[in-house]
CSV table of C-alpha atoms and ligand atoms in Angstrom, one decimal:
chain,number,residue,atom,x,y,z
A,28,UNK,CA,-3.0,-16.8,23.6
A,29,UNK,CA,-4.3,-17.5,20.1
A,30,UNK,CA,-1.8,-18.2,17.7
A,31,UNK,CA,-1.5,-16.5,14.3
A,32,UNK,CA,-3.2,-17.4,10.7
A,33,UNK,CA,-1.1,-17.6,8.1
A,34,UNK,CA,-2.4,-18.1,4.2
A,35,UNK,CA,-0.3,-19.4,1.8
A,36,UNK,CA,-0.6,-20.3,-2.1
A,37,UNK,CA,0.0,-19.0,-5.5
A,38,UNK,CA,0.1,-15.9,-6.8
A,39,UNK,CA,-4.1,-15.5,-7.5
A,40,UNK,CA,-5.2,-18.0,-4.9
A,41,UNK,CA,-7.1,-15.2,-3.4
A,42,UNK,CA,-4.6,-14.7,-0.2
A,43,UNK,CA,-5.3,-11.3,0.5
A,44,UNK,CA,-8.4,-10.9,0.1
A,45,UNK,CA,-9.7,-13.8,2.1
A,46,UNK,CA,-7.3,-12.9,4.7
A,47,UNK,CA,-9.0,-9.4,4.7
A,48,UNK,CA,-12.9,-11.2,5.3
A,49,UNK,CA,-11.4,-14.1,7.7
A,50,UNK,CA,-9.6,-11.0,9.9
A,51,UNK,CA,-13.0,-9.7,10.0
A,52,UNK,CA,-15.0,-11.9,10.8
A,53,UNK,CA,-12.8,-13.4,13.4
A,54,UNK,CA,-12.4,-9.7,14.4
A,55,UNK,CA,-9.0,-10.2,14.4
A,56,UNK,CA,-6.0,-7.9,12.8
A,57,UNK,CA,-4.7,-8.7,9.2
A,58,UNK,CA,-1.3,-8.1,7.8
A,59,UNK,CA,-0.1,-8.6,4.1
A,60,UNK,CA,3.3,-9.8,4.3
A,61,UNK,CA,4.0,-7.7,0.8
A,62,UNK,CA,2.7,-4.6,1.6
A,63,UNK,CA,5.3,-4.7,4.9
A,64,UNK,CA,8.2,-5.8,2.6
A,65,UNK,CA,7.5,-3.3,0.7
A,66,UNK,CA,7.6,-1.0,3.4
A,67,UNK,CA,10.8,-2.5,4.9
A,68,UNK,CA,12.4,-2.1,1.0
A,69,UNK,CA,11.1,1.4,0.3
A,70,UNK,CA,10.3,0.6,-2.8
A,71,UNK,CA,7.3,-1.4,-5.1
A,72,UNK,CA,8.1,-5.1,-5.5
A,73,UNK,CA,8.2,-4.6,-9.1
A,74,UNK,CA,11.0,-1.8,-8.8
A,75,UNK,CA,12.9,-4.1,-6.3
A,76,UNK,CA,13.1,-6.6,-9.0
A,77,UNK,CA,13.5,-4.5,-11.5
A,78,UNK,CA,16.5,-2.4,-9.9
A,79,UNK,CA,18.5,-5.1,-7.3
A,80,UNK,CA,17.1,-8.6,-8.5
A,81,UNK,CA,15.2,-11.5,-7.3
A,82,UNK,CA,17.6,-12.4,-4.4
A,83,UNK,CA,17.5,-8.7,-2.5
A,84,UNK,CA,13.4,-9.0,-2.6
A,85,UNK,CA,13.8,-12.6,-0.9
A,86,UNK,CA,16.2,-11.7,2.1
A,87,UNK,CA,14.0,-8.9,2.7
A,88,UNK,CA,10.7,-10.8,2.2
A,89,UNK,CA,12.3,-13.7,4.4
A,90,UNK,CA,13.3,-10.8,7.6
A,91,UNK,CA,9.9,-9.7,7.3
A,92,UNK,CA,7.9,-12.6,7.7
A,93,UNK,CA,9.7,-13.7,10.4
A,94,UNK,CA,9.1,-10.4,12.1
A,95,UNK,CA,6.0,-10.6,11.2
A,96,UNK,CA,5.3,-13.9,12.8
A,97,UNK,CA,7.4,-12.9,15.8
A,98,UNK,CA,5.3,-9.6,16.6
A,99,UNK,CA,1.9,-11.6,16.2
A,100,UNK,CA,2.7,-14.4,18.3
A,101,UNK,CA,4.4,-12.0,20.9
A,102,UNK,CA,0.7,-10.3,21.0
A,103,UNK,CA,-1.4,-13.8,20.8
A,104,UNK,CA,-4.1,-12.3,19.1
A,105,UNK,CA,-4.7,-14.6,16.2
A,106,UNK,CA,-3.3,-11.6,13.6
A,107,UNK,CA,-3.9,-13.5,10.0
A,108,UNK,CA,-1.2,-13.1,8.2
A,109,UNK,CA,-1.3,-13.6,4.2
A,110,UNK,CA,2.4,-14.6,2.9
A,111,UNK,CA,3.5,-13.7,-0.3
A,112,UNK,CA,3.2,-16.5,-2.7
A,113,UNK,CA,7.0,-17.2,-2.7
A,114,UNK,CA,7.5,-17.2,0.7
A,115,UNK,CA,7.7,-21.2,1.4
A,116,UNK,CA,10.3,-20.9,-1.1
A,117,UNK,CA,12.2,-20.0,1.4
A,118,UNK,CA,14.3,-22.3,3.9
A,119,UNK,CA,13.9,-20.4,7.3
A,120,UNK,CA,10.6,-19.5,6.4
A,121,UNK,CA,9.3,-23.4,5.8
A,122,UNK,CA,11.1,-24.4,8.8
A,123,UNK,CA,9.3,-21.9,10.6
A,124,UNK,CA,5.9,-22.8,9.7
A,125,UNK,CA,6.3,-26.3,10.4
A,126,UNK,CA,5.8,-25.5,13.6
A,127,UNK,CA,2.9,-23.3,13.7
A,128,UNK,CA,-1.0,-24.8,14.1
A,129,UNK,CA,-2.8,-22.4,11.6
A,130,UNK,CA,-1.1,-22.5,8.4
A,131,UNK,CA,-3.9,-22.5,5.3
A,132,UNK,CA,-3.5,-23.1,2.2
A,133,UNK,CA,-5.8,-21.9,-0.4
A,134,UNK,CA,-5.9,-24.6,-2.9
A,135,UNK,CA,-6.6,-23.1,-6.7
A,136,UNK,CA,-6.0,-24.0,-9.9
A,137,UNK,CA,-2.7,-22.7,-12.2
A,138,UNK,CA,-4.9,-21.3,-14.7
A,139,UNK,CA,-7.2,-19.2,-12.7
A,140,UNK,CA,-4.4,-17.6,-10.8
A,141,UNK,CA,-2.9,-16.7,-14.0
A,142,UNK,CA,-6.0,-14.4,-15.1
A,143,UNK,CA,-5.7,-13.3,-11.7
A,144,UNK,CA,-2.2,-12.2,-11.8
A,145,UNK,CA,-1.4,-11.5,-15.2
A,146,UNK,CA,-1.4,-7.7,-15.7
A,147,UNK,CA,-0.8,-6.6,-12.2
A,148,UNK,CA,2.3,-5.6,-10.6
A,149,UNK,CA,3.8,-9.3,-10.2
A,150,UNK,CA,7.2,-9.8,-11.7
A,151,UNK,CA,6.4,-13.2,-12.3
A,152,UNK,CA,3.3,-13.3,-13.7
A,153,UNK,CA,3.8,-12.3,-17.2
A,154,UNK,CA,4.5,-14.9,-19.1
A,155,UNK,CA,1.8,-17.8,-18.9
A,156,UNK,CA,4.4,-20.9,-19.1
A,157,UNK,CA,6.7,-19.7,-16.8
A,158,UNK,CA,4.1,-19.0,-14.4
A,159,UNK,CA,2.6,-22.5,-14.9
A,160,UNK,CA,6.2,-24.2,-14.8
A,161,UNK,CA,7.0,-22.1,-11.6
A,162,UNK,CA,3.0,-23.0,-10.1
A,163,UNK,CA,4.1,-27.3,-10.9
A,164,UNK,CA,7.6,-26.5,-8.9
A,165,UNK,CA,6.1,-25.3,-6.3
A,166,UNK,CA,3.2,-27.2,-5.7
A,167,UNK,CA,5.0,-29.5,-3.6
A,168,UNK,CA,6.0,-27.0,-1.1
A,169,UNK,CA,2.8,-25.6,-0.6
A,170,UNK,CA,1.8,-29.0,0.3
A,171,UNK,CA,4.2,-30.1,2.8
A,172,UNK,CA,4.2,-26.1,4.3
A,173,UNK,CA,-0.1,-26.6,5.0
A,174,UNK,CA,-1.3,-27.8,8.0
A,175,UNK,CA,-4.6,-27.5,6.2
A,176,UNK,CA,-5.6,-27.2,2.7
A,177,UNK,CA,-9.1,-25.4,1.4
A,178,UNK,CA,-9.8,-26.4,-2.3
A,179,UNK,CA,-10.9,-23.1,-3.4
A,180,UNK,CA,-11.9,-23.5,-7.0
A,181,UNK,CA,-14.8,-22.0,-7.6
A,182,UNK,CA,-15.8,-20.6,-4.3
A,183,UNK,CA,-15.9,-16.6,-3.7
A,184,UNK,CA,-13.5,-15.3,-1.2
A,185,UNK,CA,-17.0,-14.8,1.2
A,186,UNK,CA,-17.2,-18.8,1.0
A,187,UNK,CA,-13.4,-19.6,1.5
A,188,UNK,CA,-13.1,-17.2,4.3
A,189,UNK,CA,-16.1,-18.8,5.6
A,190,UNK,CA,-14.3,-22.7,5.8
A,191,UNK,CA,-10.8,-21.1,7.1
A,192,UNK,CA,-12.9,-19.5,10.1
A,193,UNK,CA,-13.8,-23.1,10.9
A,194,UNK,CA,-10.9,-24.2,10.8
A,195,UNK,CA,-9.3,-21.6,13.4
A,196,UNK,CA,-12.1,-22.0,15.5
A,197,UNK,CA,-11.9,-25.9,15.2
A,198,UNK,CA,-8.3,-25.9,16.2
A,199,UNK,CA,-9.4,-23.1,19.3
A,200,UNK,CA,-11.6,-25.5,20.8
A,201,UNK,CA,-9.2,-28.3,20.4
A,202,UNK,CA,-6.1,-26.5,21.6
B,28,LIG,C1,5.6,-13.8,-5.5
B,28,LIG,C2,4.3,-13.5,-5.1
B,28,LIG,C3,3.8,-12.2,-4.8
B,28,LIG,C4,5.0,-11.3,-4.4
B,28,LIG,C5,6.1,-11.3,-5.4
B,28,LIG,C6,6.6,-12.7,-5.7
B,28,LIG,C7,6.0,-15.2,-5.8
B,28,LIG,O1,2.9,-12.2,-3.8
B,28,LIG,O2,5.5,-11.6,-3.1
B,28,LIG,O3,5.6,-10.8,-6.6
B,28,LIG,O4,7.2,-15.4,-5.9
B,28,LIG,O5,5.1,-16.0,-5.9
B,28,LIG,P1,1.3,-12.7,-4.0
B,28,LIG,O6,1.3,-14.2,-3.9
B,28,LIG,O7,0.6,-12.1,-2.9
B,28,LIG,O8,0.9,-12.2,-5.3
């Protein structure tokens, strides 16, 4: 039974798409916690905030991830999961992962993930100082929520994917 992967960080830490290269090359499946939220809502996160708020996209982001995390270790196929970058936010969702083996965080700096974000469809990456204020709040979170923590600056998604593969492996052979 190999447990799941889960990636956490900031907005722009590169989640997705090193979930995406580390699910391949582990040949593994990968989910992207938003994409099923926004599934599960019916609507884009930007429209969910837009329309019902903050608060509605958290309780379904936090049912989600939990079924997410249920179904994959139900299979036991490793499935790497990449949480959206609010998700430790979350009570349940913290408590959850303190007791899982794989949790990854992909270290990078405020800055970067702001030329990353800005533009997209993130609610909260529009304005740089609230998106640095809300990157310094969180920080802490991030911290205590990792099991394991890959400095990412300046490393392509290839390379990062690359170090988190040793890391599940490491923890394979030691489990
Ligand atoms: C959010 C991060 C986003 C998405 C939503 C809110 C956050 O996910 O869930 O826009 O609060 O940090 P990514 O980290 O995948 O961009």
């Amino acid at each position: 039974m190999a447990p799941p992967v889960i990636l956490i960080g900031f907005m722009g830490s590169g989640k997705s798409a090193v979930g995406k290269r580390l699910a391949a090359e582990l040949g593994c499946r990968f989910v992207d916690a938003d994409d099923e939220v926004e599934r599960a809502m019916g609507i884009s996160i930007v429209d969910a905030f837009s329309r019902h708020g903050e608060e509605y996209f958290r309780r379904h982001e936090e049912e989600t991830v939990h079924h997410l995390i249920d179904a994959a270790e139900s299979r036991g196929d490793g499935t790497v999961i990449s949480l959206g970058g609010g998700a430790v936010t979350i009570g349940s969702v913290r408590r959850r992962l303190a007791g899982m083996p794989l949790v990854i965080l992909l270290d990078q700096d405020a800055g970067t993930c702001f030329e990353r974000s800005r533009g997209g469809g993130r609610p909260l990456a529009r304005d740089r100082e609230d998106f640095e204020r809300l990157y310094r709040e969180r920080e802490r979170l991030y911290r205590e929520a990792a099991g394991h923590v890959l400095d990412t600056r300046g490393k392509s998604a290839a390379a990062v994917a690359a170090a988190a593969a040793e890391i599940v492996r490491r923890e394979g052979e030691s489990a």
